[in-house]
């Protein structure tokens, strides 16, 4: 029998665990192993509030025996512990319910792309630079306007990791990734009333991160423009979503096309495949293989090759999202949308999901509105994926005769997701990939804007 301490590296460790699991009676076995580093530095009103760095490691074992699933994970790579873990995983699989859809996917024979997700410079960033940068961001925002009197902090976060996956079908791959992220949250006060807001920059590469002073000025601008906000009367009006709030609508679409929710008929988009669900201006993609993408991965959480999927084309829904298990239940193919960490079994999720850019500058979209809302902040979850009902707390700037005029808050905007998607009549040209879900500015022709 193989011995775990025969391993030469993590590839050997993964493969030895699989060999031993098969020798002990598993039908199929899979190992996911992660080694990572995370760092965070934060200041508040010029004083260091957070400074920490953590290193982590862990591996998860997924075993199938007689169509039953066992899963365990650990951070202890000691040989005796791993031997015990393999034994426990098999025992758990023997206790689980039999499910004909359990099992590993067939490995892809295609070449796995290099997506340039790792920047070696990030781990070299000096802590003193991080502290100075946070202090600089706070100073910049305080200098922007004397009404900025407080701060919820300025932070810099970074990290890197290497992710390994191996399974008993002979598949093995690993890849490195890194990230860096900075944000600040100023607080302004006028006539005894406080406002706060934030801005950020997120990148795989240090030299692609936005200038910290520009991030601070943007955050300060977003706070100052909300001072003096009032609650308008209830109306039906056009609503323009800025980039951040628009991305949340795209995120709701992603949740609604989750293959598990579709199988359970628990989404407003069930039975909508190849049907028109949005206006012809709407094109939504999910791209896991975007080079340097913030949510890219060359493979999904089960080792299937990541692909770029067109989800919605000119308003027509073209696909749901599946991992292997859910695809088998639905009698279709996986869309390579399994996500997971070493501490979890696969679940369905998107990668870089985004609404494609349209033709209109944001100023032209705002200029098209005679009387309506430019929404810049949303509160609460407020989206019922089963019914599609949408109702969220909102704040932003009121639009009059095509111009941003006065800050508003205390609003609720409401509609139904199908109605909202069908009434998207202008899409901006300002798409910027800012996270796992991104969107340009867009305008919905009418929603209920509930105020006083």
Short mmCIF file of C-alpha atoms in Angstrom, two decimals, residues 68-397:
data_model
loop_
_atom_site.label_atom_id
_atom_site.label_comp_id
_atom_site.label_asym_id
_atom_site.label_seq_id
_atom_site.Cartn_x
_atom_site.Cartn_y
_atom_site.Cartn_z
CA UNK A 68 -22.86 7.40 -2.16
CA UNK A 69 -20.87 10.54 -1.31
CA UNK A 70 -18.46 11.05 1.58
CA UNK A 71 -16.63 14.34 2.16
CA UNK A 72 -14.12 15.54 4.76
CA UNK A 73 -11.49 18.26 4.99
CA UNK A 74 -8.55 19.17 7.20
CA UNK A 75 -5.68 21.59 7.63
CA UNK A 76 -3.44 18.93 9.17
CA UNK A 77 -1.29 17.21 6.54
CA UNK A 78 0.25 14.80 9.05
CA UNK A 79 0.36 11.26 7.65
CA UNK A 80 -1.52 9.71 10.57
CA UNK A 81 -4.28 12.33 10.36
CA UNK A 82 -4.65 11.89 6.60
CA UNK A 83 -4.88 8.12 6.97
CA UNK A 84 -7.66 8.64 9.53
CA UNK A 85 -9.37 11.18 7.25
CA UNK A 86 -9.45 8.76 4.29
CA UNK A 87 -10.94 6.06 6.51
CA UNK A 88 -13.54 8.49 7.89
CA UNK A 89 -14.50 9.73 4.42
CA UNK A 90 -15.17 6.18 3.24
CA UNK A 91 -17.20 5.45 6.38
CA UNK A 92 -19.27 8.59 5.79
CA UNK A 93 -19.95 7.56 2.20
CA UNK A 94 -21.21 4.20 3.44
CA UNK A 95 -23.73 6.00 5.67
CA UNK A 96 -24.93 8.44 3.00
CA UNK A 97 -27.96 7.92 0.77
CA UNK A 98 -27.43 6.31 -2.62
CA UNK A 99 -27.84 8.74 -5.50
CA UNK A 100 -27.42 7.62 -9.09
CA UNK A 101 -26.27 11.10 -10.11
CA UNK A 102 -23.22 11.11 -7.81
CA UNK A 103 -19.77 10.77 -9.34
CA UNK A 104 -16.82 12.54 -10.93
CA UNK A 105 -16.99 14.17 -14.36
CA UNK A 106 -15.01 12.80 -17.28
CA UNK A 107 -11.81 14.86 -17.56
CA UNK A 108 -11.42 17.20 -20.49
CA UNK A 109 -8.75 16.37 -23.10
CA UNK A 110 -8.37 20.02 -24.13
CA UNK A 111 -5.34 22.12 -23.21
CA UNK A 112 -5.89 24.13 -20.03
CA UNK A 113 -5.16 27.81 -20.72
CA UNK A 114 -2.77 30.05 -18.78
CA UNK A 115 -4.87 32.98 -17.63
CA UNK A 116 -2.14 35.09 -15.95
CA UNK A 117 -3.89 35.22 -12.60
CA UNK A 118 -0.74 35.51 -10.48
CA UNK A 119 1.42 38.56 -9.82
CA UNK A 120 4.60 37.72 -7.86
CA UNK A 121 5.04 41.41 -7.01
CA UNK A 122 2.03 41.43 -4.68
CA UNK A 123 3.69 39.35 -1.96
CA UNK A 124 6.66 41.77 -2.02
CA UNK A 125 4.61 44.85 -1.10
CA UNK A 126 6.11 46.34 2.02
CA UNK A 127 3.85 46.73 5.06
CA UNK A 128 5.02 50.32 5.56
CA UNK A 129 3.77 51.12 2.02
CA UNK A 130 0.38 49.67 2.88
CA UNK A 131 0.16 51.79 6.05
CA UNK A 132 1.28 54.94 4.23
CA UNK A 133 -1.23 54.27 1.44
CA UNK A 134 -4.13 53.91 3.86
CA UNK A 135 -3.12 57.12 5.63
CA UNK A 136 -2.79 58.86 2.26
CA UNK A 137 -6.29 57.80 1.24
CA UNK A 138 -7.77 59.15 4.48
CA UNK A 139 -5.83 62.44 4.18
CA UNK A 140 -6.97 62.81 0.57
CA UNK A 141 -10.61 62.37 1.45
CA UNK A 142 -10.43 64.71 4.47
CA UNK A 143 -8.75 67.35 2.28
CA UNK A 144 -11.53 67.00 -0.32
CA UNK A 145 -14.17 68.82 1.75
CA UNK A 146 -14.28 70.15 5.31
CA UNK A 147 -17.65 68.46 5.80
CA UNK A 148 -15.82 65.14 5.76
CA UNK A 149 -15.32 64.84 9.48
CA UNK A 150 -14.90 61.14 10.13
CA UNK A 151 -13.89 57.88 8.55
CA UNK A 152 -14.95 54.26 8.78
CA UNK A 153 -11.47 53.42 7.58
CA UNK A 154 -9.11 52.98 4.66
CA UNK A 155 -7.87 49.46 3.96
CA UNK A 156 -5.47 47.56 1.76
CA UNK A 157 -5.89 43.79 1.35
CA UNK A 158 -3.84 41.36 -0.68
CA UNK A 159 -3.24 37.66 -0.95
CA UNK A 160 -2.15 34.78 -3.12
CA UNK A 161 -2.76 31.08 -3.27
CA UNK A 162 -2.06 27.89 -5.16
CA UNK A 163 -4.96 25.52 -5.85
CA UNK A 164 -4.49 21.83 -6.67
CA UNK A 165 -7.09 19.31 -7.81
CA UNK A 166 -6.58 15.61 -8.60
CA UNK A 167 -8.99 12.75 -9.10
CA UNK A 168 -9.07 9.01 -9.73
CA UNK A 169 -9.82 9.51 -13.42
CA UNK A 170 -6.21 10.60 -13.84
CA UNK A 171 -6.83 14.34 -13.79
CA UNK A 172 -4.42 16.74 -12.04
CA UNK A 173 -3.94 20.48 -12.35
CA UNK A 174 -2.75 23.38 -10.25
CA UNK A 175 -2.68 27.13 -10.72
CA UNK A 176 -1.62 30.21 -8.79
CA UNK A 177 -3.65 33.34 -8.30
CA UNK A 178 -3.27 36.64 -6.48
CA UNK A 179 -5.27 39.76 -5.72
CA UNK A 180 -4.94 43.21 -4.21
CA UNK A 181 -7.76 45.46 -3.09
CA UNK A 182 -8.01 48.91 -1.58
CA UNK A 183 -11.02 50.83 -0.39
CA UNK A 184 -11.99 53.71 1.86
CA UNK A 185 -15.21 54.77 3.58
CA UNK A 186 -15.47 58.49 4.42
CA UNK A 187 -18.18 59.98 6.65
CA UNK A 188 -19.58 63.47 6.10
CA UNK A 189 -21.75 65.62 8.35
CA UNK A 190 -23.98 68.58 7.62
CA UNK A 191 -26.60 70.11 9.94
CA UNK A 192 -26.19 67.18 12.31
CA UNK A 193 -26.97 64.57 9.67
CA UNK A 194 -24.37 61.99 8.68
CA UNK A 195 -23.73 60.31 5.34
CA UNK A 196 -21.19 57.61 4.43
CA UNK A 197 -20.24 55.89 1.22
CA UNK A 198 -17.25 54.10 -0.27
CA UNK A 199 -15.15 53.43 -3.32
CA UNK A 200 -12.60 50.76 -4.14
CA UNK A 201 -10.17 49.25 -6.63
CA UNK A 202 -9.63 45.51 -7.11
CA UNK A 203 -7.02 43.82 -9.33
CA UNK A 204 -5.06 40.64 -9.94
CA UNK A 205 -1.95 42.77 -10.57
CA UNK A 206 -0.47 45.42 -8.33
CA UNK A 207 0.45 47.72 -11.21
CA UNK A 208 -3.16 47.65 -12.45
CA UNK A 209 -4.62 48.89 -9.17
CA UNK A 210 -6.13 52.37 -9.39
CA UNK A 211 -4.23 55.26 -7.87
CA UNK A 212 -5.09 55.38 -4.12
CA UNK A 213 -5.73 59.15 -4.21
CA UNK A 214 -8.21 58.75 -7.07
CA UNK A 215 -10.02 56.04 -5.10
CA UNK A 216 -10.21 58.36 -2.06
CA UNK A 217 -11.48 61.31 -4.11
CA UNK A 218 -14.15 59.14 -5.71
CA UNK A 219 -15.29 57.94 -2.28
CA UNK A 220 -15.35 61.52 -0.97
CA UNK A 221 -17.33 62.73 -3.99
CA UNK A 222 -19.92 59.97 -3.49
CA UNK A 223 -20.45 61.03 0.14
CA UNK A 224 -20.56 64.79 -0.35
CA UNK A 225 -23.14 64.60 -3.12
CA UNK A 226 -25.55 62.83 -0.71
CA UNK A 227 -25.52 65.57 1.95
CA UNK A 228 -28.93 67.15 2.38
CA UNK A 229 -30.74 64.11 0.98
CA UNK A 230 -34.54 64.11 1.30
CA UNK A 231 -37.29 61.62 0.54
CA UNK A 232 -39.42 62.50 -2.50
CA UNK A 233 -43.06 61.59 -3.11
CA UNK A 234 -44.04 58.20 -4.48
CA UNK A 235 -44.10 58.09 -8.28
CA UNK A 236 -43.72 55.74 -11.19
CA UNK A 237 -40.57 56.90 -12.93
CA UNK A 238 -37.58 55.86 -15.02
CA UNK A 239 -34.70 54.51 -12.93
CA UNK A 240 -31.04 54.70 -14.00
CA UNK A 241 -28.79 52.20 -12.21
CA UNK A 242 -25.12 53.17 -11.86
CA UNK A 243 -22.40 50.54 -12.41
CA UNK A 244 -22.44 49.19 -8.84
CA UNK A 245 -26.21 48.95 -8.44
CA UNK A 246 -26.70 47.63 -12.00
CA UNK A 247 -24.36 44.72 -11.20
CA UNK A 248 -26.74 43.60 -8.44
CA UNK A 249 -29.53 43.18 -11.01
CA UNK A 250 -27.22 41.03 -13.15
CA UNK A 251 -26.39 39.06 -10.01
CA UNK A 252 -30.09 38.35 -9.47
CA UNK A 253 -30.32 36.93 -12.99
CA UNK A 254 -27.38 34.63 -12.21
CA UNK A 255 -29.09 33.37 -9.06
CA UNK A 256 -32.24 32.68 -11.08
CA UNK A 257 -30.45 30.53 -13.70
CA UNK A 258 -28.79 28.29 -11.10
CA UNK A 259 -29.47 24.78 -12.40
CA UNK A 260 -30.37 23.51 -8.95
CA UNK A 261 -33.06 26.18 -8.53
CA UNK A 262 -34.32 25.41 -12.04
CA UNK A 263 -34.49 21.66 -11.27
CA UNK A 264 -36.47 22.43 -8.11
CA UNK A 265 -38.68 24.82 -10.12
CA UNK A 266 -37.82 27.47 -7.56
CA UNK A 267 -36.94 30.36 -9.88
CA UNK A 268 -38.91 32.82 -11.97
CA UNK A 269 -36.80 31.73 -14.96
CA UNK A 270 -37.91 28.08 -14.95
CA UNK A 271 -39.21 27.01 -18.40
CA UNK A 272 -37.75 30.17 -19.92
CA UNK A 273 -34.85 28.57 -21.82
CA UNK A 274 -34.75 29.91 -25.41
CA UNK A 275 -37.46 32.39 -24.51
CA UNK A 276 -37.17 36.16 -24.48
CA UNK A 277 -36.71 37.33 -20.87
CA UNK A 278 -35.28 40.81 -21.45
CA UNK A 279 -35.15 43.63 -23.94
CA UNK A 280 -33.07 43.22 -27.07
CA UNK A 281 -30.46 45.54 -25.49
CA UNK A 282 -29.54 42.85 -22.95
CA UNK A 283 -26.56 40.53 -23.55
CA UNK A 284 -25.14 38.71 -20.52
CA UNK A 285 -22.01 36.55 -20.47
CA UNK A 286 -20.26 34.36 -17.92
CA UNK A 287 -16.56 34.10 -18.77
CA UNK A 288 -14.35 31.92 -16.57
CA UNK A 289 -11.35 32.15 -18.90
CA UNK A 290 -10.92 35.92 -19.08
CA UNK A 291 -7.17 36.64 -18.96
CA UNK A 292 -6.32 38.40 -15.66
CA UNK A 293 -10.04 38.26 -14.82
CA UNK A 294 -10.98 39.01 -11.22
CA UNK A 295 -13.09 35.83 -10.97
CA UNK A 296 -11.32 33.75 -13.63
CA UNK A 297 -10.23 30.15 -13.19
CA UNK A 298 -8.79 27.92 -15.93
CA UNK A 299 -10.92 25.05 -14.60
CA UNK A 300 -14.04 24.84 -12.52
CA UNK A 301 -14.25 23.25 -9.07
CA UNK A 302 -14.41 19.75 -10.55
CA UNK A 303 -11.57 20.18 -13.07
CA UNK A 304 -13.67 20.93 -16.15
CA UNK A 305 -12.25 23.47 -18.58
CA UNK A 306 -13.67 26.96 -18.04
CA UNK A 307 -15.47 28.45 -21.00
CA UNK A 308 -17.06 31.73 -22.02
CA UNK A 309 -20.82 31.28 -22.07
CA UNK A 310 -23.41 33.55 -23.62
CA UNK A 311 -26.26 33.47 -21.07
CA UNK A 312 -28.58 36.01 -22.63
CA UNK A 313 -28.35 37.13 -26.26
CA UNK A 314 -30.45 40.07 -27.39
CA UNK A 315 -32.87 39.31 -24.58
CA UNK A 316 -33.18 35.55 -25.15
CA UNK A 317 -32.11 33.16 -22.36
CA UNK A 318 -29.68 30.63 -23.85
CA UNK A 319 -28.49 28.54 -20.91
CA UNK A 320 -28.83 27.70 -17.24
CA UNK A 321 -25.72 27.06 -15.12
CA UNK A 322 -24.81 23.53 -14.00
CA UNK A 323 -22.20 21.54 -12.16
CA UNK A 324 -21.82 17.82 -12.90
CA UNK A 325 -24.30 16.53 -10.32
CA UNK A 326 -27.11 18.94 -11.18
CA UNK A 327 -26.54 18.52 -14.92
CA UNK A 328 -27.00 14.76 -14.59
CA UNK A 329 -30.24 15.26 -12.69
CA UNK A 330 -31.46 17.62 -15.40
CA UNK A 331 -30.26 15.24 -18.15
CA UNK A 332 -27.97 17.82 -19.69
CA UNK A 333 -24.25 18.72 -19.73
CA UNK A 334 -22.31 20.58 -17.08
CA UNK A 335 -21.58 24.19 -18.03
CA UNK A 336 -18.37 23.98 -15.98
CA UNK A 337 -19.84 26.21 -13.29
CA UNK A 338 -18.81 24.18 -10.24
CA UNK A 339 -17.29 26.39 -7.55
CA UNK A 340 -15.67 25.17 -4.36
CA UNK A 341 -12.95 25.54 -1.79
CA UNK A 342 -11.11 22.68 -0.16
CA UNK A 343 -13.64 22.91 2.69
CA UNK A 344 -16.77 22.51 0.58
CA UNK A 345 -18.32 20.18 -1.96
CA UNK A 346 -19.04 21.71 -5.39
CA UNK A 347 -21.84 24.25 -5.77
CA UNK A 348 -23.04 26.20 -8.79
CA UNK A 349 -21.75 29.72 -9.36
CA UNK A 350 -20.65 32.18 -12.00
CA UNK A 351 -17.15 33.40 -12.79
CA UNK A 352 -16.75 36.81 -14.50
CA UNK A 353 -20.42 37.51 -15.19
CA UNK A 354 -21.34 40.76 -16.89
CA UNK A 355 -23.84 42.69 -18.93
CA UNK A 356 -22.18 43.67 -22.20
CA UNK A 357 -21.56 47.36 -22.80
CA UNK A 358 -24.08 49.23 -24.89
CA UNK A 359 -23.82 52.36 -27.02
CA UNK A 360 -24.63 55.19 -24.64
CA UNK A 361 -22.35 57.34 -22.46
CA UNK A 362 -23.82 57.49 -18.93
CA UNK A 363 -24.37 61.23 -19.34
CA UNK A 364 -26.60 60.59 -22.36
CA UNK A 365 -28.63 58.02 -20.41
CA UNK A 366 -29.18 60.49 -17.56
CA UNK A 367 -29.88 63.22 -20.11
CA UNK A 368 -32.74 61.15 -21.54
CA UNK A 369 -34.70 61.24 -18.26
CA UNK A 370 -37.14 64.12 -17.64
CA UNK A 371 -38.13 63.09 -14.13
CA UNK A 372 -36.60 60.00 -12.49
CA UNK A 373 -34.06 58.41 -10.19
CA UNK A 374 -30.33 57.81 -10.58
CA UNK A 375 -29.80 55.05 -8.03
CA UNK A 376 -26.33 54.78 -6.49
CA UNK A 377 -26.93 52.67 -3.41
CA UNK A 378 -29.21 49.74 -2.56
CA UNK A 379 -30.09 48.27 0.82
CA UNK A 380 -31.34 44.80 1.76
CA UNK A 381 -31.61 41.69 -0.40
CA UNK A 382 -35.13 42.37 -1.66
CA UNK A 383 -35.20 40.00 -4.66
CA UNK A 384 -37.46 36.94 -4.51
CA UNK A 385 -35.83 34.53 -6.94
CA UNK A 386 -38.89 32.26 -6.91
CA UNK A 387 -41.42 34.92 -7.96
CA UNK A 388 -39.07 37.52 -9.42
CA UNK A 389 -40.55 40.21 -7.17
CA UNK A 390 -38.07 43.03 -6.61
CA UNK A 391 -38.26 45.53 -3.75
CA UNK A 392 -35.15 47.22 -2.35
CA UNK A 393 -34.26 50.23 -0.28
CA UNK A 394 -32.47 52.81 -2.40
CA UNK A 395 -30.78 56.18 -2.42
CA UNK A 396 -29.27 58.29 -5.14
CA UNK A 397 -29.73 61.52 -7.05
#
